[in-house]
Amino acid sequence: MSTGSNSEATTDLTARLLRGEPAALARAITEVENETTEMSAILRATQPRLGKATIVGFTGAPGAGKSTLISAYIKVLRARDKTVGVVTVDPSSPFSRGAILGDRIRMAEHTTDLGVFVRSVAARGHLGGISRTTARIVDIFDAVGKDVVIVETVGAGQSEVAVAEIADIKVVVCAPGLGDDVQAIKAGLLEIADILVVNKHDLPSADTTIRSLKAMLDLRNNNRDAVQVLATVATTGVGVNELAETIESKCTMHRPTRSPRTRIRRVLAGIAGQIVETHLQDTDDSAIDAVCDAVQRGDLSFESAAQRLLAERLGR
Amino acid sequence: MESTSNRSQRPPKILITKIGLDGHDRGSRVIATQLRDAGMEVVYTGPWQEILAVVKLALEEDVDVIGISALATDHLLVPKLMDALRSADLAHVRVVVGGIVPPEDESALLMAGVSKVFHPGSSRDEIVSDMNRLASEARSR
Amino acid sequence: MNQEPMQLPLPGFENARATWQRDYSKHIADDHAIRNRSGIQVNALYTPHDWDSERYMDDLGFPGQLPMTRGIYTTMHRGRPWSQRQLIGLGTPEDYNRRLKSIFKAGASAISLIPCNSVYRGYDMDEVDPLLLGTCGTIVNSVEDMDIFLRDIPIDQISAAQNDPLPFTLLAFVLAVAKRRGIPWEKVTGTSNQSDYISHFVANHMFFRIALPGSRRVLTDHIEFTNKHVPGWNPVSVVGQHMQQAGATPAEAMAFTLCTALQYAEDCMARGMAPDTFLPRFTFFFDISVSFFEEIAKLRAGRRVWSRVTRQRLAAKDPRSWRFKFHAQTSGVDLTRQQPLNNIARVTLQAMAGLFGGLQSLHTDAFDEVFSTPTEEAARVAVSTQNILRHEAHLADVIDPLGGSYYVETLTNEMEQQVETTMAKIDDAGGMYKAVESGLVQTMIGESALAFQRQVDSGEQKIIGVNAYQVEETPSHHAPLKRPDPAVTATQLSRFKAFKQSRNQARIRAALDTLASAANSENENIFARVVEAADVGVTHGEIVACLRREMGVGQPLVVA
């Protein structure tokens, strides 16, 4: 990991960032997203300002209408004079590593609203529905004073539970008639949901979906109030006010339990993990090779090998 | 897993969009896919974007190159886009136009600061290599 | 048609065939499979093994008779040549009127109106950047504009084809002008081109104005209204052309078009309309690519499928309901900027495919369309191409001249199967409306577009001058561009503003309120209110804006 060049240009960038200049915000996100040498200076400058924003994660199966619902939610937030930052994540091609970032298409209502700042990022092979640096992009939005930061996950139908580590409120979106909607919920999403939204409630099978979701919640959860099931029609805005209210009230309930330490720990865990990963994968070190050989021979379990490497090679 | 060295070589970030009134999007879709397949990260929008919206988008997404697809006469608006980019301090962003552009209009676009005009039949290799070049130009401004 | 190889009662056939097969393999040891754009494998030779005349009555029949393969009319082009329908669309309503009068004097009885892109997008001229006004067509925003446009033109003696997406303001203006001139609506004839909102939603967003559910209702209202009040009007033209231009294969484009027509018909029937009251007024519009035999087979197959589904699925009894009437346009996507004169050859082939496919009217593209709106010279060549095919090459003399060709009949059958396979996919998705709502059709089109582009990029599909036989060209000589004179546009704009000022504002507001409440009530016909609004002077942009507000803005569903 680089120590970060605190050059004049970086100082200038962080200053402009903290003044709230949109261009500086965009550039800072680029630095953080790409983990450039400027990143640590930016993180250092933004660190003391964290913890004010409400962070809302939207996840769910493809075709459920996440982007459209987010757009409708933003409309409600803007009517209440809240500023909004959005990180939307799309998958990267495993072959070319390129990506098409198309979630903004369905947020067309806000294309010229300066109170809404949208950034599209590619997952770049990271699993769990977000990119590896999504959490840090969220932090930058938080630090520059966005009232609400929204994270939209990839939506590739995989188990996109990583958003749970970032968001205060997790909204899981599904749509009736997709067939696999309930299946998708089963794949781990139910556990992380604070709010379940059945979007496209104007479709005939919507009520069936709601009933089966509620039944599943009854089976799994003793505390029925913990997860709320809401119905929306994102295209017309039906139910979106109620969604915004629910997010806000859930957030007020959760607030006291959120301490800055939790967040810092999360960031530390991310950065530490990265240092370890880089070191173990890329460093030319015969001692690491020896441990690998021991694992291969069956002399060491993966677990103990990892423990040993952490203690011996990285504890310096 | 990516290594540290790859991290600094981030992929070009391209915006593919349409301004004006036309709505034919076959060309922009195919190009977006080809650029993705060449390893680029492509922000893609629907048609009819306002000029101010394109500027806001380019700024927020910190793109290197904007590709405007124009099949009717919407390329006539591109000089206005160039002005708007300059006033937003985004002069480093490269702009290319692809589609049906008459020769007289092409020179006017180049004069207005457009880096390149692609015509029907431009090869994928030509487009990809130009986009790569323009993206690194935009970054080393 | 999947038949078991059988012993044909032709002396010597089997021996000769075996010999040929042996010799052929000797000469072409490594014979690679060739597939057409729809993915059908094309063999080196077709014989009675593939199709023979025992199937004549099942597959072909006679012109004007089921299964309609040979044409929808008894006499086809021999009795009445196809209409040459060239689109014209530059200038002010005055310019347009002058042009109309001159072609009317020359004996034409059909006119076409191509409005400016600003009109397509649902805006009045005071709502868009003046730089774009009138660069692609005529600006018609009000009943006043339409009155100028049709000055001295006998509305009851012409057939008007209008590019007029829903809510069909241009037809409303025509009906208002007819009313002023005391011409009964029963005498107004023509076609609402660009009425096919589904094709706009998936493939050509230029025309898409009102959100999908609202579009569905307005089109059905329009069909119901014209059916009752303007019986000589074709309210629907289902546009396979958009699908194919957007990248669908010819077979897919045909399938999507047929499914769309079925959807519209079922929507009408759900309103209680009997199929034979509206189906005879359904028309179609296709793209003809340069894939010659494939296009011929596509059109012949489409005719056969339509005559079947109208009977079997819609229970239509009137033979006029079974007729697959279509206009076709040569495909602009095939034209190249490189060596542009080559486009004349391409257009000629495309036009021939359309004629052999049994079209009712034809638009031939100008060779310079890849540069800009066609020049006079190029437009003349396009018209001459049609005249040469008819008068010099005598292509109109024989009905369905390729009927009975082993290849054409086999390919027609195979294209029909391909079309039906795709139609079954759409049926499984719940019909065309649902299939576009879920993005299925867009995804299929996108994949086909990309697959074709990859074939071009790899050189598997050669395009002369683009990836094969390139030559060094000096920038093409090209006639100077004609752009509208800004002063003329400015005059029209100030006249328009003055017109808006001069109106009885209370009546305008009342008409818009009535329109808005119709949009929110299930029991009113929206198009009837559009016609009333147009009559009192409500403008195009005001009508569209009102319906967008009440029924939702049409956002294209773009599947990246």
Tab-separated table of N, CA and C in Angstrom, chain B residues 2 16 36 38 52 90 96 98-99 104 118-119 124 130-131 138:
chain	number	residue	atom	x	y	z
B	2	GLU	N	-7.306	-8.594	-8.465
B	2	GLU	CA	-6.464	-7.635	-9.168
B	2	GLU	C	-5.204	-7.356	-8.371
B	16	ILE	N	-21.667	7.122	-23.433
B	16	ILE	CA	-22.315	7.008	-24.745
B	16	ILE	C	-23.738	7.533	-24.602
B	36	ARG	N	-17.374	-2.078	-24.180
B	36	ARG	CA	-17.305	-2.949	-22.999
B	36	ARG	C	-16.430	-4.167	-23.298
B	38	ALA	N	-14.119	-4.357	-25.223
B	38	ALA	CA	-12.713	-3.968	-25.333
B	38	ALA	C	-12.171	-3.540	-23.974
B	52	LEU	N	-27.360	20.258	-20.734
B	52	LEU	CA	-26.939	20.426	-19.338
B	52	LEU	C	-26.871	19.090	-18.607
B	90	LEU	N	-14.752	21.424	-18.039
B	90	LEU	CA	-14.545	20.042	-18.466
B	90	LEU	C	-13.899	19.986	-19.847
B	96	VAL	N	-16.461	12.696	-29.136
B	96	VAL	CA	-16.529	12.163	-30.494
B	96	VAL	C	-17.996	12.064	-30.901
B	98	GLY	N	-20.659	10.032	-33.604
B	98	GLY	CA	-20.792	8.928	-34.539
B	98	GLY	C	-22.165	8.945	-35.164
B	99	GLY	N	-22.224	8.670	-36.469
B	99	GLY	CA	-23.531	8.628	-37.118
B	99	GLY	C	-23.494	9.260	-38.486
B	104	GLU	N	-19.822	18.848	-44.780
B	104	GLU	CA	-19.744	20.274	-44.398
B	104	GLU	C	-19.853	20.424	-42.889
B	118	PHE	N	-17.016	9.668	-36.368
B	118	PHE	CA	-17.066	8.322	-36.935
B	118	PHE	C	-18.268	8.214	-37.859
B	119	HIS	N	-18.041	7.621	-39.029
B	119	HIS	CA	-19.132	7.464	-39.987
B	119	HIS	C	-19.585	6.011	-40.010
B	124	ARG	N	-14.642	-1.578	-35.840
B	124	ARG	CA	-14.562	-1.681	-34.384
B	124	ARG	C	-13.144	-1.362	-33.917
B	130	ASP	N	-9.077	4.509	-31.207
B	130	ASP	CA	-9.240	5.954	-31.013
B	130	ASP	C	-9.747	6.285	-29.606
B	131	MET	N	-10.675	5.484	-29.129
B	131	MET	CA	-11.228	5.745	-27.797
B	131	MET	C	-10.141	5.590	-26.725
B	138	ALA	N	-7.180	12.488	-22.372
B	138	ALA	CA	-8.024	13.222	-21.428
B	138	ALA	C	-7.424	13.164	-20.028
